[in-house]
Amino acid sequence: MAQKQGLKPKKILIFASGNGSNFEAIVKHFNSKVFCTQNKQKTGCKRLVEIELVTDNKNAPVIERAKKLDIPYYYVKFEDLYDFLKPKKDEYNLFVLAGYMRILPEKILKLGAWPGTHGQKQNKFINIHPSLLPKFKGKNAIRQAFEANEEKTGVTIHFVEKNVDSGKIIAQKSLPTGKKTLPVLEDAIHKIEHKLYPEIIENLLFKTSVLLFGGGAREHALAQKLSNSPFLDTLYLVNPNDGFKNLGETLELIPNGDSAKDYKDLAKKARALNISMLIVGPENPLFEGITDIFQNEGISVIGANKKWAALEGSKSFAKTFMQKNGIKTASYKILEEKDLTLAHNIKDTLQYFTSKYQALPVIKADGAALGKGVELPETFKKAKFSVNEFLKGKFGKASKKILLEERLFGKEISLVSFWDGKTLVSFPPASDYKRLLDNNKGKNTGGMGAIAPAKISAKEKKQLKEYENALKSALIKEKADFTGIIYSGLILTKNGIYVLEYNMRFGDPETQVLLELLETDLLYIFNKIAEKKLDEIDIKFSQKKASSLVLASKGYPDNPKKGVLIKNLDAAKKYGCKIYFAGVKNSENELVTNGGRVLNIVKSGNYKKKILEDIYKTASDIAFDGKIFRKDIGK
Ligand code: AMP
Ligand code: GLY
């Protein structure tokens, strides 16, 4: 559990008919957790979680366990359960089924109806089942998996719905069956149950209030995903755009020219609101040290600290990191402002690249330049011009130092990974369409669309795995002590995988498609990252395909048209697509354009062709003056 403030004691009712080993594990887990009101001695403390037991079996061994553990218990015949529960239902925060051998009728399930804050569909009844649902429902699930010669089986915790073992999945943990005998397998599964169930109950009882920083489509997608989490208490949003601010409570941040002070004030506000986690969308706050400031206030952060944000914020820092650790990246040379006075240095360097690599070099600002500090010149003259422009301060301080880089050729993919300081878990690779126009023509943009998983060959898959291992080893060796995201911008060349860049945040628009593939609860993952226990969980991705298309406003990326009414947004629903808003704002209760990238249309499913058809139908129905979009996403 991430650090939580303002804990209030909770009460749960455990339902069991038999042996009660899960019951005992839960009781023991919470035995050590006490709640003390301030100013009181330890004697004034009480259990953080009060537990009671109800059983339908007079002779159940679980009763002996309850007596031994000093837990109040009720013997209630199944036919009397409804009348027993009805008057008491509001006393409990959660109804925990732990080997209760009955199917609960809807009438009883309704007693667990959950008011739910942001439209979460859940109830107070949860159950644990010894298989990886939806496989092997019903009785003898471990034996069923064993006899089916499954490679792996596991444990599922889920909300209870009227059909057996079918409610929304809360968490799963898998186990390779290997060559285990049935009793050994059963034992191993029970061990997992006894660890997982108490932990999930704790996370459901003491939910996390989250602050999400950023107001684009990436943050809209993150906010949407988080607000479906059963582990979420309240979602707070820093400066969301008007297209998604309804998903949480807004905290306004008006910059005062001193970002450290702004973030300190924001962190204080967050503490006062019992927010225990900050999730950072864009890169600038990371460069400015928002992570360090929030951590000092005792708030967990998903996002690199200042030191490691430099992997994105300083290209030369990133190059050194890669070279030291044997990660392949383009050769480069650095030029600085002083080289302006030595014109031959610039000319010689350009000539050096042209003769050595038979291509003009790529020109990159060393510092952060809003994703615009990269140029791929087509002529020597343009290259010379750009180098001069950069060094003279086209991007201010960020381009007073530049890198000239060997130009690489190949397909680009984005690899977004979670990192907790020792464990790296990556999403499937995604493809981002960076150029403005079809067939990768036109200017570089923030991204005009994305698909996931990216189509790569078996050989490239293997290379990607090797790259991932190399990255993990490098991060461990360099003691990269941050908790968050590392995004590798990769290029698949004929000499293998090279790194073009690192971003220390979720990609935009990649996130909008990658979250479609994520089956494990995102907030559960974030909580584990914050605890530095990412290795403890399985992160599951679906086999589906996902795609996004950006609708931009005419003039993007230089001078997009703003203030234009957006019509027919309902088209998305008609074609089963989601919309994530970026450059929009409210004007007289209607959304108007307010930036270059206006919105993303997203859909996932089994058939890429069908997804793209629906996305493009939606794109053509949504109407605003000056709408532009690429026609070749996914082709
Ligand atoms: P970056 O911000 O470093 O990812 O650069 C933006 C885009 O420029 C990349 O996605 C590539 O399309 C292109 N690019 C950057 N570096 C190189 C390189 N060394 N060779 C070829 N293309 C590059
Ligand atoms: N899609 C590229 C980025 O987020 O920088």
XYZ file of C-alpha atoms and ligand atoms in Angstrom:
663
model
C 0.000 0.000 0.000
C 1.299 3.438 -0.855
C 1.678 5.761 2.096
C -1.746 6.810 3.210
C -2.827 9.614 5.409
C -5.929 10.128 7.484
C -6.715 6.454 7.910
C -10.077 5.634 9.436
C -10.770 2.166 10.829
C -12.827 -0.169 8.650
C -14.897 -3.261 9.208
C -15.256 -6.360 7.102
C -17.414 -9.464 7.243
C -15.831 -12.697 6.056
C -18.063 -15.478 4.707
C -16.677 -19.020 5.045
C -18.129 -22.524 5.138
C -15.089 -24.720 5.563
C -11.511 -24.825 6.639
C -10.936 -21.065 6.798
C -7.260 -20.800 5.907
C -7.891 -17.606 3.927
C -9.874 -16.295 6.874
C -6.892 -16.908 9.151
C -4.459 -15.289 6.711
C -6.615 -12.161 6.546
C -6.970 -11.928 10.324
C -3.241 -12.362 10.862
C -2.426 -9.774 8.209
C -4.521 -7.137 9.948
C -3.530 -8.175 13.491
C -0.390 -6.105 13.251
C -2.163 -3.047 11.872
C -3.514 -0.761 14.495
C -5.062 2.654 14.320
C -4.222 5.273 16.929
C -5.908 8.618 17.177
C -3.467 11.449 17.705
C -2.389 12.332 21.242
C -3.323 8.896 22.546
C -1.012 6.305 24.007
C -0.700 2.903 22.441
C -3.459 1.784 24.817
C -5.764 4.120 22.903
C -5.152 2.239 19.703
C -7.531 -0.131 18.062
C -7.446 -2.457 15.081
C -7.299 -0.728 11.757
C -9.627 -3.339 10.377
C -12.278 -4.972 12.522
C -13.155 -8.435 11.323
C -16.216 -10.607 11.842
C -17.072 -14.019 10.480
C -20.315 -15.495 9.246
C -20.677 -19.189 8.450
C -23.485 -21.425 7.239
C -21.842 -24.560 8.614
C -22.144 -25.328 12.314
C -19.236 -27.757 12.159
C -16.850 -25.706 10.043
C -13.225 -25.735 11.247
C -13.214 -21.999 10.543
C -15.222 -21.559 13.754
C -12.370 -23.015 15.797
C -9.982 -20.622 14.073
C -12.261 -17.667 14.880
C -12.352 -18.654 18.555
C -8.605 -19.028 18.673
C -8.060 -15.684 16.967
C -10.648 -13.936 19.080
C -12.846 -12.948 16.140
C -16.614 -12.580 16.660
C -18.571 -15.070 14.568
C -22.145 -15.751 13.569
C -23.650 -19.031 12.561
C -26.415 -18.172 10.120
C -28.324 -20.700 8.031
C -28.199 -19.815 4.379
C -31.964 -19.274 4.206
C -31.661 -16.701 7.004
C -28.698 -14.858 5.528
C -30.696 -12.092 3.887
C -32.544 -11.200 7.100
C -29.287 -11.331 9.050
C -27.436 -9.081 6.653
C -30.097 -6.523 5.819
C -30.111 -4.537 9.072
C -26.305 -4.726 9.433
C -25.158 -4.124 5.884
C -23.984 -0.548 6.373
C -21.698 -1.491 9.254
C -19.310 -3.143 6.829
C -16.990 -1.732 4.222
C -16.510 -5.038 2.466
C -18.045 -8.528 2.288
C -15.273 -11.025 1.771
C -16.101 -14.513 0.500
C -13.441 -16.989 1.573
C -14.583 -20.484 0.779
C -18.283 -19.794 1.217
C -19.892 -22.726 -0.557
C -23.061 -20.975 -1.652
C -24.163 -19.015 -4.670
C -25.453 -15.662 -3.527
C -28.794 -14.672 -5.027
C -29.256 -11.222 -6.498
C -31.336 -10.137 -3.523
C -28.310 -10.574 -1.266
C -25.824 -9.149 -3.749
C -27.951 -6.010 -3.865
C -27.251 -5.485 -0.174
C -23.653 -4.916 -1.191
C -24.488 -2.221 -3.710
C -21.743 0.349 -3.690
C -22.509 4.006 -4.152
C -19.253 4.230 -6.186
C -17.777 7.650 -6.837
C -16.789 8.043 -10.460
C -19.166 5.587 -12.043
C -17.257 2.527 -10.847
C -19.315 -0.599 -11.323
C -18.601 -2.615 -8.215
C -20.185 -3.894 -5.073
C -19.053 -4.786 -1.600
C -18.856 -8.529 -2.310
C -15.496 -9.897 -3.355
C -14.393 -13.484 -3.863
C -11.170 -15.371 -4.368
C -10.938 -18.194 -6.875
C -7.997 -20.576 -7.388
C -7.599 -20.267 -11.163
C -6.868 -17.628 -13.753
C -10.455 -16.716 -14.557
C -12.227 -16.906 -16.937
C -10.563 -20.324 -17.115
C -11.732 -23.105 -14.794
C -14.749 -21.667 -13.072
C -16.562 -23.566 -10.345
C -15.388 -26.371 -8.100
C -11.985 -28.092 -8.067
C -10.414 -25.358 -10.136
C -6.837 -26.331 -9.275
C -7.487 -29.939 -10.222
C -9.196 -28.840 -13.439
C -6.116 -26.825 -14.450
C -3.822 -29.660 -13.416
C -5.716 -32.245 -15.435
C -5.858 -29.954 -18.447
C -2.037 -29.836 -18.382
C -2.052 -26.050 -18.267
C 1.355 -24.390 -18.395
C 0.260 -21.971 -15.726
C -2.603 -21.436 -13.387
C -3.100 -19.019 -10.522
C -5.438 -16.996 -8.368
C -8.129 -14.459 -9.197
C -9.846 -11.955 -6.948
C -13.032 -10.536 -8.378
C -16.249 -8.737 -7.560
C -19.171 -11.098 -7.172
C -21.902 -11.082 -9.756
C -24.888 -13.330 -10.043
C -23.182 -15.770 -12.386
C -20.571 -17.960 -10.711
C -16.965 -16.666 -10.847
C -17.792 -14.040 -13.437
C -17.625 -10.567 -11.894
C -15.118 -7.864 -12.749
C -11.560 -9.007 -12.053
C -9.710 -7.024 -9.395
C -6.341 -8.813 -9.396
C -4.702 -11.979 -10.656
C -1.460 -13.736 -9.891
C -0.167 -16.621 -11.954
C 2.028 -19.603 -11.211
C 3.804 -21.939 -13.633
C 2.514 -25.466 -13.075
C 5.889 -26.959 -14.037
C 6.148 -30.577 -13.056
C 4.405 -30.128 -9.741
C 2.195 -32.882 -8.364
C -1.370 -31.889 -7.580
C -0.830 -31.530 -3.807
C 2.283 -29.412 -4.337
C 0.400 -27.247 -6.811
C -2.507 -26.852 -4.402
C -0.165 -25.847 -1.653
C 1.556 -23.257 -3.846
C -1.788 -21.797 -4.936
C -2.959 -21.503 -1.353
C 0.226 -19.673 -0.426
C -0.464 -17.144 -3.161
C -4.047 -16.754 -1.939
C -2.930 -16.085 1.605
C -0.643 -13.278 0.528
C -2.746 -11.756 -2.246
C -6.168 -11.683 -0.590
C -5.210 -9.638 2.502
C -3.200 -7.242 0.367
C -6.064 -6.626 -2.061
C -8.530 -6.223 0.801
C -6.237 -3.613 2.319
C -6.029 -1.736 -0.982
C -9.810 -1.836 -1.382
C -10.422 -0.599 2.159
C -7.831 2.155 2.082
C -8.075 3.544 -1.375
C -5.610 5.900 -2.947
C -6.324 9.514 -3.732
C -4.354 10.487 -6.768
C -3.211 13.751 -8.294
C -2.764 13.581 -12.056
C -0.685 16.353 -13.610
C -1.338 17.397 -17.188
C -4.123 18.438 -19.483
C -3.746 16.596 -22.798
C -5.182 13.501 -24.435
C -2.587 11.295 -22.733
C -3.790 12.504 -19.338
C -7.423 12.126 -20.413
C -6.700 8.459 -21.192
C -4.875 7.997 -17.873
C -7.688 9.693 -15.968
C -10.252 7.482 -17.669
C -8.353 4.345 -16.786
C -7.736 5.424 -13.187
C -11.336 6.377 -12.612
C -12.379 2.802 -13.392
C -10.080 1.432 -10.715
C -11.619 -0.096 -7.592
C -8.539 1.130 -5.702
C -9.217 4.801 -6.407
C -10.540 7.099 -3.723
C -10.583 10.563 -5.300
C -8.959 11.644 -8.524
C -7.605 15.175 -8.553
C -6.517 16.776 -11.813
C -3.999 19.587 -12.259
C -5.152 21.850 -15.066
C -7.162 19.314 -17.092
C -8.647 20.463 -20.378
C -12.393 21.011 -20.436
C -12.928 17.755 -22.309
C -12.128 15.572 -19.295
C -12.271 17.687 -16.179
C -15.543 15.946 -15.252
C -13.466 12.839 -14.376
C -12.087 14.352 -11.189
C -11.699 17.387 -8.984
C -9.660 20.163 -10.521
C -6.685 21.757 -8.791
C -5.675 24.909 -10.592
C -1.974 25.655 -10.941
C -1.246 29.170 -12.076
C 2.499 29.464 -12.743
C 4.172 32.260 -10.801
C 7.505 32.174 -12.580
C 9.044 30.075 -9.787
C 8.221 26.461 -10.524
C 9.823 25.119 -7.327
C 7.572 27.311 -5.232
C 4.531 26.409 -7.344
C 5.183 22.703 -6.846
C 5.836 23.114 -3.141
C 2.502 24.887 -2.728
C 0.790 22.222 -4.782
C 2.359 19.450 -2.687
C 1.162 21.116 0.527
C -2.336 21.368 -0.919
C -2.127 17.712 -1.943
C -1.145 16.653 1.565
C -4.040 18.574 3.055
C -6.357 16.637 0.724
C -4.861 13.255 1.758
C -3.485 12.712 -1.723
C -0.868 9.986 -1.498
C 0.250 9.730 -5.106
C 1.243 12.110 -7.881
C 1.274 10.935 -11.499
C 3.101 13.222 -13.892
C 2.067 13.331 -17.552
C 4.327 15.871 -19.309
C 8.112 16.158 -19.121
C 8.626 19.742 -17.994
C 7.526 19.293 -14.378
C 9.930 16.334 -14.178
C 12.816 18.460 -15.450
C 11.857 21.121 -12.905
C 12.020 18.649 -10.044
C 8.352 18.183 -9.156
C 9.112 14.596 -8.147
C 11.753 15.491 -5.597
C 9.500 18.163 -4.113
C 6.491 15.869 -3.707
C 8.609 13.044 -2.320
C 9.923 15.444 0.307
C 6.331 15.983 1.355
C 5.877 12.226 1.738
C 3.851 11.769 -1.446
C 4.693 8.915 -3.822
C 5.368 9.944 -7.403
C 5.025 8.111 -10.688
C 7.589 10.059 -12.678
C 11.371 10.371 -12.670
C 13.246 12.551 -10.208
C 15.244 15.501 -11.508
C 18.451 13.501 -11.822
C 16.905 10.811 -14.024
C 14.585 13.118 -15.949
C 17.846 14.201 -17.592
C 17.743 11.038 -19.699
C 15.095 12.972 -21.606
C 16.124 16.517 -20.747
C 19.757 16.249 -21.786
C 20.636 14.342 -24.934
C 24.325 14.294 -23.938
C 23.482 12.742 -20.544
C 21.443 10.089 -22.379
C 24.300 9.397 -24.813
C 26.773 8.920 -21.973
C 24.352 6.564 -20.191
C 23.966 4.454 -23.336
C 27.632 4.370 -24.279
C 28.703 3.414 -20.761
C 26.266 0.548 -20.789
C 26.673 -0.867 -24.268
C 23.295 0.290 -25.550
C 23.435 0.974 -29.263
C 22.816 4.556 -30.314
C 23.841 6.752 -33.241
C 27.396 8.160 -33.198
C 27.467 11.847 -32.450
C 29.533 14.955 -32.010
C 28.791 17.923 -29.821
C 28.968 21.523 -30.982
C 28.683 24.524 -28.710
C 28.013 28.229 -28.997
C 31.741 28.966 -29.185
C 31.946 26.957 -32.429
C 29.952 29.725 -34.114
C 33.112 31.772 -34.247
C 35.003 28.845 -35.729
C 32.926 28.328 -38.862
C 35.291 25.664 -40.160
C 34.446 23.491 -37.126
C 30.832 23.384 -38.220
C 31.706 22.750 -41.848
C 34.298 20.105 -40.982
C 31.907 18.296 -38.657
C 29.177 18.216 -41.289
C 31.651 16.959 -43.876
C 32.939 14.332 -41.476
C 29.436 12.863 -41.124
C 28.671 13.031 -44.831
C 31.800 11.194 -45.813
C 31.734 8.659 -42.954
C 28.023 7.762 -43.058
C 27.024 8.815 -46.598
C 24.234 10.932 -45.146
C 23.863 14.339 -43.567
C 23.690 14.210 -39.783
C 20.592 14.781 -37.692
C 20.727 18.013 -35.707
C 19.463 17.962 -32.132
C 19.233 20.540 -29.397
C 20.864 19.100 -26.279
C 18.163 20.415 -23.974
C 14.401 20.117 -24.001
C 12.721 21.982 -26.837
C 9.092 20.865 -26.605
C 9.802 17.945 -28.916
C 10.769 20.332 -31.715
C 14.536 20.403 -31.303
C 15.347 17.794 -33.964
C 16.017 18.455 -37.637
C 16.755 16.068 -40.478
C 18.299 18.345 -43.112
C 18.145 17.298 -46.761
C 20.939 19.510 -48.097
C 24.335 20.583 -46.858
C 23.252 24.201 -47.046
C 20.174 23.583 -44.909
C 22.259 21.642 -42.417
C 24.717 24.507 -42.048
C 21.891 26.980 -41.716
C 20.164 24.927 -38.994
C 23.336 24.397 -36.989
C 23.876 28.148 -36.943
C 20.267 28.832 -36.056
C 20.330 26.323 -33.195
C 23.598 27.578 -31.722
C 22.402 31.169 -31.926
C 19.582 30.154 -29.621
C 16.607 29.089 -31.751
C 15.468 27.117 -28.691
C 17.050 29.408 -26.127
C 19.467 27.749 -23.741
C 18.315 24.304 -24.905
C 20.109 24.638 -28.251
C 23.280 26.511 -27.241
C 24.734 23.030 -27.130
C 23.771 20.649 -29.945
C 24.396 17.115 -31.066
C 25.126 16.163 -34.644
C 24.139 12.586 -35.020
C 24.647 9.814 -37.554
C 21.420 9.441 -39.510
C 19.868 6.004 -39.039
C 17.364 4.281 -41.285
C 14.664 1.835 -40.290
C 11.261 1.393 -38.763
C 10.638 3.280 -35.519
C 8.883 1.820 -32.498
C 8.133 3.110 -29.021
C 8.740 0.926 -25.997
C 7.021 2.224 -22.869
C 8.112 0.576 -19.624
C 7.221 0.733 -15.941
C 10.223 0.993 -13.587
C 10.363 0.820 -9.774
C 14.125 0.942 -9.196
C 14.735 -2.744 -9.854
C 12.020 -4.224 -12.042
C 11.255 -3.217 -15.612
C 7.970 -4.215 -17.249
C 7.206 -3.081 -20.777
C 4.025 -2.618 -22.728
C 3.914 -4.206 -26.167
C 5.763 -1.925 -28.603
C 3.749 0.810 -30.298
C 4.114 2.775 -33.514
C 3.730 6.510 -33.451
C 3.028 8.512 -36.619
C 5.184 11.563 -36.000
C 5.003 13.383 -39.301
C 2.143 15.664 -40.201
C 1.297 14.206 -43.613
C 0.609 10.788 -45.140
C 3.555 8.558 -46.041
C 5.634 10.212 -43.320
C 5.928 13.484 -45.172
C 5.750 16.966 -43.759
C 6.811 18.406 -40.453
C 7.591 16.525 -37.283
C 4.677 16.810 -34.847
C 3.849 15.600 -31.364
C 2.278 12.556 -33.040
C -0.675 12.212 -35.428
C -1.776 8.716 -34.482
C -0.548 5.435 -33.092
C -1.081 1.721 -33.264
C -0.221 -1.066 -30.856
C 1.169 -3.594 -30.874
C 3.623 -2.462 -33.550
C 4.082 -5.035 -36.276
C 7.552 -6.541 -35.896
C 9.140 -9.786 -37.042
C 10.076 -12.685 -34.764
C 13.721 -11.702 -35.126
C 12.965 -8.121 -34.133
C 10.937 -9.383 -31.183
C 13.990 -11.248 -29.966
C 16.174 -8.181 -30.438
C 13.642 -6.129 -28.540
C 13.788 -8.537 -25.600
C 17.584 -8.271 -25.642
C 17.350 -4.494 -25.695
C 14.937 -4.555 -22.757
C 17.336 -6.710 -20.750
C 20.221 -4.394 -21.586
C 18.185 -1.373 -20.483
C 17.217 -3.080 -17.240
C 20.833 -3.999 -16.456
C 21.962 -0.451 -17.232
C 19.328 1.087 -14.956
C 20.284 -1.279 -12.157
C 23.993 -0.700 -12.618
C 23.556 3.072 -12.627
C 21.279 2.858 -9.565
C 18.400 4.605 -11.294
C 16.428 5.212 -8.136
C 13.221 6.581 -9.595
C 9.704 5.193 -9.738
C 7.871 5.781 -12.955
C 8.073 5.407 -16.673
C 10.882 5.098 -19.172
C 10.015 5.339 -22.830
C 12.580 4.173 -25.378
C 12.269 5.660 -28.853
C 13.814 2.880 -30.941
C 14.773 2.403 -34.563
C 15.103 -1.069 -36.107
C 18.129 -0.781 -38.395
C 19.818 -3.502 -40.413
C 22.485 -3.536 -37.715
C 20.001 -4.107 -34.911
C 18.010 -1.934 -32.539
C 19.296 1.582 -31.827
C 17.954 4.091 -29.329
C 16.925 7.438 -30.817
C 15.795 8.997 -27.570
C 14.519 8.430 -24.070
C 11.401 10.033 -22.661
C 10.809 9.755 -18.946
C 7.035 9.728 -19.199
C 4.173 8.131 -21.039
C 4.223 8.821 -24.776
C 1.482 10.815 -26.388
C -0.373 9.438 -28.440
C 1.075 5.966 -27.623
C -0.518 5.915 -24.157
C -3.981 6.296 -25.628
C -3.549 2.957 -27.435
C -1.359 1.123 -24.933
C -3.864 1.572 -22.113
C -6.399 -0.213 -24.321
C -4.200 -3.307 -24.113
C -3.542 -3.178 -20.382
C -5.694 -5.676 -18.500
C -4.160 -5.317 -15.051
C -5.488 -2.444 -12.982
C -3.327 0.630 -13.607
C -3.595 2.031 -10.090
C -2.668 -1.352 -8.633
C 0.469 -1.252 -10.778
C 1.243 2.311 -9.691
C 0.790 1.348 -6.035
C 3.247 -1.505 -6.514
C 5.740 0.793 -8.236
C 5.468 3.253 -5.355
C 6.173 0.420 -2.907
C 9.056 -0.757 -5.128
C 7.419 -4.156 -5.386
C 6.667 -4.298 -9.074
C 8.227 -7.768 -9.167
C 5.363 -9.098 -7.051
C 2.653 -8.707 -9.645
C 1.749 -10.044 -13.047
C 0.983 -7.409 -15.612
C -1.328 -8.714 -18.270
C -1.820 -7.364 -21.779
C -4.635 -8.404 -24.067
C -4.071 -9.865 -27.504
C -6.192 -7.119 -29.038
C -5.079 -4.399 -31.373
C -5.566 -0.724 -30.715
C -5.310 2.371 -32.811
C -5.653 6.106 -32.374
C -6.062 8.929 -34.822
C -5.413 12.568 -34.006
C -7.703 15.239 -35.379
C -5.715 18.440 -35.538
C -6.568 21.996 -36.364
C -5.450 23.647 -39.575
C -2.088 25.352 -39.170
C -0.726 22.721 -36.753
C 2.109 22.479 -35.696
C 3.026 26.136 -36.210
C -0.085 28.218 -35.867
C -3.249 26.189 -35.320
C -6.664 27.710 -35.669
C -8.447 28.097 -32.329
C -11.940 28.773 -31.071
C -13.767 26.699 -33.692
C -16.903 24.816 -32.621
C -16.554 21.003 -32.647
C -19.699 19.219 -33.828
C -20.994 15.644 -33.971
C -18.909 14.206 -31.152
C -21.644 11.597 -30.697
C -20.348 9.859 -33.813
C -17.752 8.163 -31.606
C -20.428 6.302 -29.672
C -22.095 5.177 -32.877
C -18.900 3.460 -34.022
C -17.788 2.211 -30.594
C -14.821 4.600 -30.390
C -13.488 6.571 -27.464
C -12.506 10.198 -27.630
C -9.633 11.668 -25.667
C -9.487 15.435 -25.726
C -6.354 17.546 -26.054
C -6.647 21.121 -27.392
C -10.247 21.939 -26.498
C -12.103 24.284 -24.199
C -15.631 25.100 -23.184
C -17.338 28.029 -24.769
C -20.976 28.579 -23.879
C -21.288 24.926 -22.888
C -19.860 23.613 -26.118
C -16.377 22.436 -26.911
C -14.285 24.542 -29.255
C -10.747 23.968 -30.546
C -8.005 25.416 -28.383
C -4.763 23.918 -29.684
C -3.063 22.047 -32.495
C -3.918 18.498 -31.627
C -7.614 18.718 -30.818
C -8.623 15.175 -29.968
C -7.787 11.485 -30.394
C -10.202 8.871 -31.661
C -9.356 5.482 -30.167
C -10.639 1.984 -30.636
C -9.412 -1.535 -29.878
C -10.569 -4.966 -30.979
C -9.543 -8.170 -32.666
C -9.480 -6.931 -36.237
C -7.292 -4.011 -37.195
C -9.207 -3.365 -40.385
C -12.514 -3.023 -38.563
C -11.015 -0.769 -35.874
C -9.561 1.548 -38.470
C -12.806 1.630 -40.437
C -14.707 2.734 -37.343
C -12.075 5.279 -36.389
C -12.113 6.805 -39.859
C -15.931 6.876 -39.983
C -15.880 8.735 -36.674
C -13.186 11.076 -37.970
C -15.232 11.990 -40.982
C -18.410 12.556 -38.942
C -16.839 14.788 -36.306
C -16.900 18.244 -37.792
C -14.943 21.395 -37.183
C -13.684 24.007 -39.536
C -10.039 23.354 -40.463
C -10.039 19.697 -39.325
C -6.958 17.819 -40.545
C -5.837 14.233 -40.026
C -3.648 11.571 -41.596
C -5.371 9.020 -43.801
C -2.770 6.282 -43.498
C -2.717 5.279 -39.823
C -2.276 1.514 -39.533
C -1.629 1.047 -43.255
P 13.823 12.485 -31.155
O 13.106 13.639 -30.515
O 15.252 12.383 -30.798
O 13.077 11.215 -31.068
O 13.745 12.777 -32.698
C 12.506 12.944 -33.341
C 12.465 12.134 -34.584
O 13.560 12.466 -35.421
C 12.616 10.640 -34.342
O 11.424 10.033 -34.022
C 13.136 10.199 -35.690
O 12.103 10.083 -36.629
C 14.035 11.328 -36.096
N 15.421 11.031 -35.692
C 16.043 11.376 -34.558
N 17.314 10.941 -34.529
C 17.518 10.287 -35.680
C 18.642 9.599 -36.246
N 19.810 9.534 -35.614
N 18.478 9.057 -37.457
C 17.313 9.129 -38.104
N 16.224 9.751 -37.634
C 16.316 10.337 -36.435
N 4.972 10.213 -29.042
C 6.217 10.746 -28.725
C 6.306 11.423 -27.440
O 5.461 11.294 -26.595
O 7.263 12.154 -27.240
